[in-house]
GROMACS .gro file of C-alpha atoms in nm:
model
  345
    1MET     CA    1 -10.504  -7.450  -1.281
    2SER     CA    2 -10.631  -7.615  -0.957
    3LEU     CA    3 -10.535  -7.982  -0.961
    4THR     CA    4 -10.804  -8.264  -0.898
    5LEU     CA    5 -10.794  -8.624  -0.821
    6ARG     CA    6 -11.086  -8.878  -0.948
    7PRO     CA    7 -11.101  -9.261  -0.953
    8PHE     CA    8 -11.112  -9.436  -1.273
    9GLY     CA    9 -11.455  -9.475  -1.451
   10GLU     CA   10 -11.488  -9.710  -1.744
   11ALA     CA   11 -11.478  -9.450  -2.053
   12ASP     CA   12 -11.106  -9.333  -1.912
   13ALA     CA   13 -10.963  -9.694  -2.051
   14GLU     CA   14 -10.840  -9.519  -2.383
   15CYS     CA   15 -10.716  -9.182  -2.255
   16TRP     CA   16 -10.521  -9.332  -1.950
   17ASP     CA   17 -10.342  -9.590  -2.218
   18ALA     CA   18 -10.257  -9.305  -2.410
   19PHE     CA   19 -10.079  -9.131  -2.111
   20VAL     CA   20  -9.901  -9.421  -2.006
   21ARG     CA   21  -9.772  -9.500  -2.359
   22ALA     CA   22  -9.655  -9.122  -2.392
   23PHE     CA   23  -9.525  -9.131  -2.078
   24PRO     CA   24  -9.121  -9.226  -2.068
   25GLU     CA   25  -9.152  -9.448  -1.760
   26GLY     CA   26  -9.496  -9.595  -1.836
   27THR     CA   27  -9.464  -9.995  -1.843
   28PHE     CA   28  -9.708 -10.265  -1.974
   29PHE     CA   29  -9.812 -10.315  -1.640
   30HIS     CA   30  -9.964  -9.969  -1.617
   31LEU     CA   31 -10.222 -10.035  -1.866
   32ALA     CA   32 -10.591  -9.988  -1.763
   33GLY     CA   33 -10.617 -10.360  -1.876
   34TRP     CA   34 -10.459 -10.493  -1.540
   35ARG     CA   35 -10.759 -10.330  -1.345
   36GLN     CA   36 -10.980 -10.551  -1.528
   37VAL     CA   37 -10.743 -10.857  -1.503
   38ILE     CA   38 -10.703 -10.863  -1.142
   39ALA     CA   39 -11.018 -10.745  -1.015
   40GLU     CA   40 -11.204 -11.033  -1.229
   41ALA     CA   41 -10.953 -11.267  -1.192
   42PHE     CA   42 -10.896 -11.275  -0.794
   43GLY     CA   43 -11.161 -11.028  -0.666
   44HIS     CA   44 -10.926 -10.781  -0.553
   45ARG     CA   45 -11.030 -10.395  -0.502
   46GLU     CA   46 -10.909 -10.165  -0.720
   47HIS     CA   47 -10.838  -9.791  -0.606
   48TYR     CA   48 -10.713  -9.655  -0.948
   49THR     CA   49 -10.704  -9.310  -0.948
   50ILE     CA   50 -10.660  -9.005  -1.210
   51ALA     CA   51 -10.499  -8.686  -1.187
   52GLU     CA   52 -10.631  -8.375  -1.372
   53ARG     CA   53 -10.579  -8.017  -1.480
   54SER     CA   54 -10.861  -7.865  -1.678
   55GLY     CA   55 -10.975  -8.167  -1.775
   56GLN     CA   56 -10.654  -8.297  -1.891
   57ILE     CA   57 -10.475  -8.593  -1.765
   58VAL     CA   58 -10.184  -8.489  -1.564
   59GLY     CA   59 -10.104  -8.809  -1.381
   60VAL     CA   60 -10.231  -9.143  -1.344
   61MET     CA   61 -10.212  -9.450  -1.026
   62PRO     CA   62 -10.273  -9.782  -1.079
   63LEU     CA   63 -10.320  -9.947  -0.714
   64PHE     CA   64 -10.475 -10.264  -0.577
   65HIS     CA   65 -10.578 -10.331  -0.204
   66LEU     CA   66 -10.467 -10.709  -0.100
   67LYS     CA   67 -10.619 -10.806   0.201
   68SER     CA   68 -10.471 -11.156   0.329
   69HIS     CA   69 -10.524 -11.313   0.677
   70LEU     CA   70 -10.230 -11.525   0.623
   71PHE     CA   71 -10.076 -11.279   0.363
   72ALA     CA   72 -10.039 -10.933   0.321
   73ASN     CA   73 -10.254 -10.661   0.369
   74GLY     CA   74 -10.131 -10.384   0.154
   75LEU     CA   75 -10.180 -10.161  -0.133
   76ILE     CA   76 -10.019 -10.227  -0.433
   77SER     CA   77  -9.930 -10.089  -0.746
   78VAL     CA   78  -9.890 -10.315  -0.924
   79PRO     CA   79  -9.980 -10.673  -0.778
   80PHE     CA   80  -9.880 -10.984  -0.963
   81CYS     CA   81  -9.641 -10.746  -1.182
   82VAL     CA   82  -9.292 -10.637  -1.190
   83TYR     CA   83  -9.332 -10.271  -1.240
   84GLY     CA   84  -9.596 -10.014  -1.127
   85GLY     CA   85  -9.632  -9.705  -0.897
   86PRO     CA   86  -9.800  -9.347  -1.015
   87LEU     CA   87  -9.701  -9.174  -1.341
   88ALA     CA   88  -9.675  -8.752  -1.322
   89LEU     CA   89  -9.576  -8.513  -1.519
   90ASP     CA   90  -9.498  -8.288  -1.227
   91GLU     CA   91  -9.388  -8.286  -0.880
   92GLU     CA   92  -9.714  -8.165  -0.751
   93THR     CA   93  -9.899  -8.452  -0.887
   94ARG     CA   94  -9.675  -8.699  -0.792
   95LYS     CA   95  -9.716  -8.584  -0.444
   96ALA     CA   96 -10.067  -8.537  -0.463
   97LEU     CA   97 -10.122  -8.902  -0.573
   98ASP     CA   98  -9.867  -9.010  -0.309
   99ASP     CA   99 -10.051  -8.873  -0.032
  100HIS     CA  100 -10.371  -8.987  -0.185
  101ALA     CA  101 -10.245  -9.354  -0.149
  102VAL     CA  102 -10.118  -9.307   0.194
  103ALA     CA  103 -10.436  -9.154   0.310
  104LEU     CA  104 -10.618  -9.491   0.146
  105MET     CA  105 -10.401  -9.675   0.345
  106GLY     CA  106 -10.550  -9.530   0.612
  107GLN     CA  107 -10.903  -9.559   0.511
  108VAL     CA  108 -10.888  -9.891   0.420
  109GLY     CA  109 -10.696 -10.032   0.696
  110ALA     CA  110 -10.398 -10.153   0.523
  111ASP     CA  111 -10.045 -10.199   0.650
  112PHE     CA  112  -9.862 -10.039   0.400
  113VAL     CA  113  -9.811  -9.906   0.040
  114GLU     CA  114  -9.594 -10.075  -0.192
  115PHE     CA  115  -9.486  -9.883  -0.538
  116ARG     CA  116  -9.314 -10.095  -0.775
  117SER     CA  117  -9.109  -9.803  -0.910
  118ARG     CA  118  -8.832  -9.858  -1.185
  119VAL     CA  119  -8.643  -9.546  -1.073
  120PRO     CA  120  -8.676  -9.467  -0.650
  121SER     CA  121  -8.793  -9.061  -0.626
  122ARG     CA  122  -8.958  -9.093  -0.247
  123ALA     CA  123  -8.662  -9.005  -0.010
  124ASP     CA  124  -8.895  -9.059   0.334
  125TRP     CA  125  -9.052  -9.433   0.218
  126VAL     CA  126  -8.826  -9.722   0.265
  127CYS     CA  127  -8.676  -9.902  -0.025
  128ARG     CA  128  -8.594 -10.201  -0.076
  129ASP     CA  129  -8.309 -10.236  -0.379
  130ASP     CA  130  -8.161 -10.586  -0.305
  131LEU     CA  131  -8.477 -10.844  -0.360
  132TYR     CA  132  -8.520 -10.832  -0.739
  133PHE     CA  133  -8.357 -10.782  -1.014
  134ASP     CA  134  -8.460 -10.694  -1.413
  135PHE     CA  135  -8.258 -10.866  -1.708
  136ARG     CA  136  -8.246 -10.687  -2.052
  137LYS     CA  137  -8.019 -10.809  -2.360
  138PRO     CA  138  -8.088 -10.606  -2.702
  139ILE     CA  139  -8.189 -10.863  -2.963
  140ALA     CA  140  -7.957 -10.837  -3.243
  141GLU     CA  141  -8.051 -10.836  -3.585
  142ASP     CA  142  -8.147 -11.206  -3.732
  143ALA     CA  143  -8.141 -11.521  -3.598
  144ASP     CA  144  -7.783 -11.602  -3.685
  145ALA     CA  145  -7.655 -11.293  -3.534
  146ILE     CA  146  -7.873 -11.347  -3.204
  147LEU     CA  147  -7.764 -11.709  -3.178
  148LYS     CA  148  -7.392 -11.534  -3.194
  149SER     CA  149  -7.491 -11.314  -2.921
  150ILE     CA  150  -7.590 -11.573  -2.696
  151PRO     CA  151  -7.265 -11.668  -2.446
  152ARG     CA  152  -7.085 -11.961  -2.561
  153LYS     CA  153  -7.206 -12.216  -2.319
  154GLN     CA  154  -7.564 -12.165  -2.358
  155ARG     CA  155  -7.533 -12.104  -2.743
  156ALA     CA  156  -7.402 -12.478  -2.769
  157VAL     CA  157  -7.677 -12.598  -2.562
  158VAL     CA  158  -7.905 -12.441  -2.828
  159ARG     CA  159  -7.673 -12.554  -3.115
  160LYS     CA  160  -7.711 -12.920  -3.007
  161VAL     CA  161  -8.142 -12.879  -2.984
  162ILE     CA  162  -8.118 -12.759  -3.319
  163ASP     CA  163  -7.919 -13.020  -3.450
  164ALA     CA  164  -8.097 -13.294  -3.278
  165GLY     CA  165  -8.413 -13.196  -3.456
  166GLU     CA  166  -8.615 -13.358  -3.185
  167VAL     CA  167  -8.818 -13.067  -3.087
  168SER     CA  168  -8.993 -12.766  -3.280
  169ASP     CA  169  -9.138 -12.440  -3.129
  170ALA     CA  170  -9.517 -12.293  -3.245
  171VAL     CA  171  -9.704 -11.978  -3.119
  172GLU     CA  172 -10.031 -12.120  -3.001
  173ASP     CA  173 -10.398 -11.954  -2.992
  174ASN     CA  174 -10.496 -12.131  -2.654
  175ILE     CA  175 -10.340 -12.122  -2.302
  176ASP     CA  176 -10.366 -12.483  -2.239
  177ASN     CA  177 -10.034 -12.608  -2.336
  178PHE     CA  178  -9.872 -12.326  -2.184
  179TYR     CA  179 -10.051 -12.381  -1.865
  180ARG     CA  180  -9.965 -12.715  -1.853
  181ALA     CA  181  -9.587 -12.666  -1.864
  182TYR     CA  182  -9.636 -12.349  -1.650
  183ALA     CA  183  -9.817 -12.587  -1.380
  184GLU     CA  184  -9.543 -12.852  -1.386
  185GLY     CA  185  -9.253 -12.569  -1.335
  186VAL     CA  186  -9.406 -12.395  -1.080
  187ARG     CA  187  -9.507 -12.658  -0.889
  188ASP     CA  188  -9.124 -12.820  -0.909
  189HIS     CA  189  -9.016 -12.475  -0.741
  190GLY     CA  190  -9.224 -12.499  -0.468
  191THR     CA  191  -9.440 -12.239  -0.550
  192PRO     CA  192  -9.843 -12.193  -0.556
  193ILE     CA  193  -9.981 -12.166  -0.935
  194PHE     CA  194 -10.225 -11.896  -1.045
  195GLY     CA  195 -10.591 -12.002  -1.150
  196LYS     CA  196 -10.649 -12.062  -1.532
  197ARG     CA  197 -10.890 -11.772  -1.521
  198TYR     CA  198 -10.599 -11.557  -1.487
  199PHE     CA  199 -10.427 -11.628  -1.776
  200GLN     CA  200 -10.721 -11.608  -2.002
  201LYS     CA  201 -10.818 -11.297  -1.878
  202ILE     CA  202 -10.479 -11.179  -1.967
  203VAL     CA  203 -10.503 -11.283  -2.322
  204ASP     CA  204 -10.846 -11.162  -2.348
  205VAL     CA  205 -10.747 -10.840  -2.211
  206PHE     CA  206 -10.436 -10.760  -2.408
  207GLY     CA  207 -10.491 -10.950  -2.699
  208ASP     CA  208 -10.192 -10.934  -2.955
  209ALA     CA  209  -9.968 -10.777  -2.716
  210VAL     CA  210  -9.979 -11.101  -2.583
  211GLU     CA  211  -9.804 -11.410  -2.730
  212ILE     CA  212  -9.750 -11.772  -2.602
  213ARG     CA  213  -9.450 -12.024  -2.766
  214THR     CA  214  -9.457 -12.387  -2.737
  215VAL     CA  215  -9.187 -12.623  -2.747
  216LYS     CA  216  -9.278 -12.968  -2.820
  217ASP     CA  217  -9.070 -13.296  -2.866
  218ALA     CA  218  -9.120 -13.529  -3.165
  219ASP     CA  219  -9.441 -13.696  -3.030
  220GLY     CA  220  -9.635 -13.347  -2.944
  221ARG     CA  221  -9.558 -13.374  -2.569
  222VAL     CA  222  -9.484 -13.026  -2.459
  223LEU     CA  223  -9.152 -12.936  -2.309
  224ASN     CA  224  -9.127 -12.561  -2.224
  225SER     CA  225  -9.369 -12.276  -2.265
  226VAL     CA  226  -9.362 -11.922  -2.225
  227MET     CA  227  -9.626 -11.638  -2.191
  228SER     CA  228  -9.449 -11.325  -2.324
  229PHE     CA  229  -9.590 -10.941  -2.344
  230TYR     CA  230  -9.529 -10.702  -2.655
  231TYR     CA  231  -9.501 -10.346  -2.522
  232GLY     CA  232  -9.275 -10.030  -2.675
  233ASP     CA  233  -8.940 -10.142  -2.822
  234GLU     CA  234  -8.911 -10.537  -2.632
  235ILE     CA  235  -9.067 -10.838  -2.580
  236HIS     CA  236  -9.118 -10.967  -2.223
  237LEU     CA  237  -9.080 -11.282  -2.138
  238TYR     CA  238  -9.283 -11.314  -1.847
  239TYR     CA  239  -9.464 -11.657  -1.746
  240ALA     CA  240  -9.264 -11.942  -1.835
  241GLY     CA  241  -9.270 -12.345  -1.724
  242GLY     CA  242  -9.154 -12.670  -1.821
  243ALA     CA  243  -9.159 -13.062  -1.781
  244PRO     CA  244  -8.955 -13.205  -1.556
  245ASP     CA  245  -8.717 -13.333  -1.822
  246ALA     CA  246  -8.676 -12.997  -2.033
  247LYS     CA  247  -8.411 -12.853  -1.802
  248ARG     CA  248  -8.170 -13.144  -1.911
  249ARG     CA  249  -8.265 -13.121  -2.241
  250GLY     CA  250  -8.179 -12.766  -2.275
  251THR     CA  251  -8.506 -12.686  -2.467
  252VAL     CA  252  -8.562 -12.348  -2.245
  253HIS     CA  253  -8.260 -12.176  -2.380
  254TYR     CA  254  -8.383 -12.333  -2.708
  255LEU     CA  255  -8.733 -12.113  -2.663
  256TYR     CA  256  -8.587 -11.823  -2.534
  257TRP     CA  257  -8.395 -11.799  -2.833
  258ARG     CA  258  -8.702 -11.866  -3.059
  259ALA     CA  259  -8.858 -11.597  -2.909
  260MET     CA  260  -8.601 -11.347  -2.938
  261CYS     CA  261  -8.588 -11.445  -3.334
  262GLY     CA  262  -8.983 -11.412  -3.348
  263ALA     CA  263  -8.993 -11.036  -3.168
  264ARG     CA  264  -8.687 -10.913  -3.385
  265GLU     CA  265  -8.938 -11.033  -3.706
  266LYS     CA  266  -9.169 -10.837  -3.604
  267GLY     CA  267  -8.967 -10.526  -3.555
  268TYR     CA  268  -8.910 -10.541  -3.134
  269SER     CA  269  -8.569 -10.474  -3.061
  270VAL     CA  270  -8.519 -10.590  -2.659
  271CYS     CA  271  -8.570 -10.871  -2.489
  272ASN     CA  272  -8.677 -10.856  -2.099
  273PHE     CA  273  -8.583 -11.194  -1.949
  274GLY     CA  274  -8.808 -11.075  -1.662
  275ARG     CA  275  -8.698 -11.013  -1.311
  276SER     CA  276  -8.565 -11.275  -1.030
  277LYS     CA  277  -8.455 -11.282  -0.702
  278ALA     CA  278  -8.133 -11.217  -0.645
  279GLY     CA  279  -7.957 -11.611  -0.531
  280SER     CA  280  -8.240 -11.737  -0.714
  281GLY     CA  281  -8.214 -12.051  -1.004
  282GLY     CA  282  -8.350 -11.785  -1.238
  283TYR     CA  283  -8.152 -11.546  -1.131
  284ASP     CA  284  -7.806 -11.784  -1.203
  285MET     CA  285  -7.983 -11.885  -1.567
  286LYS     CA  286  -8.073 -11.547  -1.685
  287SER     CA  287  -7.673 -11.424  -1.572
  288HIS     CA  288  -7.552 -11.677  -1.799
  289TRP     CA  289  -7.732 -11.481  -2.093
  290LYS     CA  290  -7.514 -11.180  -2.114
  291CYS     CA  291  -7.778 -10.953  -1.951
  292ASP     CA  292  -7.788 -10.599  -1.861
  293VAL     CA  293  -7.897 -10.671  -1.519
  294ALA     CA  294  -8.071 -10.366  -1.309
  295PRO     CA  295  -8.209 -10.416  -0.931
  296LEU     CA  296  -8.557 -10.305  -0.912
  297THR     CA  297  -8.627 -10.034  -0.637
  298TYR     CA  298  -8.951 -10.075  -0.494
  299GLU     CA  299  -9.056  -9.797  -0.219
  300PHE     CA  300  -9.270  -9.920   0.059
  301ARG     CA  301  -9.471  -9.632   0.317
  302LEU     CA  302  -9.553  -9.814   0.633
  303LYS     CA  303  -9.816  -9.803   0.900
  304GLU     CA  304  -9.669  -9.717   1.220
  305GLY     CA  305  -9.529 -10.009   1.393
  306LYS     CA  306  -9.523 -10.244   1.090
  307THR     CA  307  -9.197 -10.376   0.925
  308LEU     CA  308  -9.140 -10.449   0.560
  309PRO     CA  309  -9.325 -10.730   0.450
  310ASP     CA  310  -9.104 -11.064   0.339
  311PHE     CA  311  -9.258 -11.347   0.117
  312ASN     CA  312  -8.911 -11.430  -0.001
  313PRO     CA  313  -8.918 -11.816  -0.101
  314LEU     CA  314  -8.528 -11.830  -0.025
  315ASN     CA  315  -8.635 -11.730   0.312
  316PRO     CA  316  -8.494 -12.035   0.558
  317LYS     CA  317  -8.838 -12.001   0.751
  318TYR     CA  318  -9.025 -12.107   0.429
  319ARG     CA  319  -8.799 -12.393   0.350
  320LEU     CA  320  -9.041 -12.680   0.470
  321GLN     CA  321  -9.384 -12.552   0.331
  322ILE     CA  322  -9.146 -12.526  -0.025
  323ALA     CA  323  -9.024 -12.896   0.051
  324ILE     CA  324  -9.393 -12.999   0.106
  325TRP     CA  325  -9.541 -12.781  -0.190
  326ARG     CA  326  -9.298 -13.004  -0.444
  327ARG     CA  327  -9.420 -13.306  -0.329
  328LEU     CA  328  -9.812 -13.270  -0.406
  329PRO     CA  329  -9.937 -13.448  -0.688
  330LEU     CA  330  -9.971 -13.197  -0.950
  331PRO     CA  331 -10.392 -13.238  -0.970
  332VAL     CA  332 -10.368 -13.130  -0.586
  333ALA     CA  333 -10.123 -12.870  -0.644
  334ASN     CA  334 -10.336 -12.737  -0.910
  335LEU     CA  335 -10.673 -12.741  -0.725
  336VAL     CA  336 -10.507 -12.589  -0.380
  337GLY     CA  337 -10.254 -12.360  -0.560
  338PRO     CA  338 -10.500 -12.111  -0.681
  339PHE     CA  339 -10.676 -12.025  -0.361
  340VAL     CA  340 -10.311 -11.955  -0.223
  341ALA     CA  341 -10.147 -11.761  -0.526
  342ARG     CA  342 -10.408 -11.521  -0.517
  343ASN     CA  343 -10.296 -11.342  -0.240
  344LEU     CA  344  -9.923 -11.366  -0.326
  345GLY     CA  345  -9.947 -11.027  -0.543
   0.00000   0.00000   0.00000
């Protein structure tokens, strides 16, 4: 039976997602909805590809072309997401999808192909496994057990917030409070913000698989908020932010505990704290939660003469830009940020 490759069509979403959900390495970020989210929010061109034998799907490859004069010019699976890469039932299919991506690199004039694989499988590609790390933690059976599973220092912070009785948390239907907290958080880290349209698209496309949980003080002021994704057996704490005084008050730890409690009540058993760069503040904070830490192995096929893209904010050459961005008034950062962030996939 011959193998054929074809572009994704609008009628393919259901069967694509069924294949992803049945595949052991399938993730939330392989789902077809990201094709719509990224294309409509950022305008990047997609090259989603299906591999078939006798009309049956045997492989899928989510892929976008990000082209920027200032930043990357690459084919990425999947940009703005922590995981990606082709999913294939056999080696022939995997190689065919790999070869198709490499051929596309030449056709569209890209400098590299990047597969955000969870497990490296391409010996002849460049593998980077020293930049990003994944953090997962099993969720205990109830709120008290979850609290006891948190290391002593962080548990004391959560108990202090609880005992003070000055904050409350709730799951919210709209993104306004989340976006306000997220905007403050990324500006203070010196990072350009995604436009509000992007987050609204995520909510619109993925519906109940998305949860926004927000912590407020007694006056109703937003302290912290997190946008999480539900998939398989886990909750993925993906986008988060907070007010300048939230770190001092320790409310982010309270928020994460409450998110884990909510996930357990829904039957989920794993909390994915998301990726962080080695040496970053996020890496240090998540390490203190007694998580299982694993490197993310991103694989690259480079155009001849090109080197690995490097947009690591910990790189000293970006120190000045980050320092300037941190000093921007929030309205200015929110206005300019989306034009920059759309190319930082």
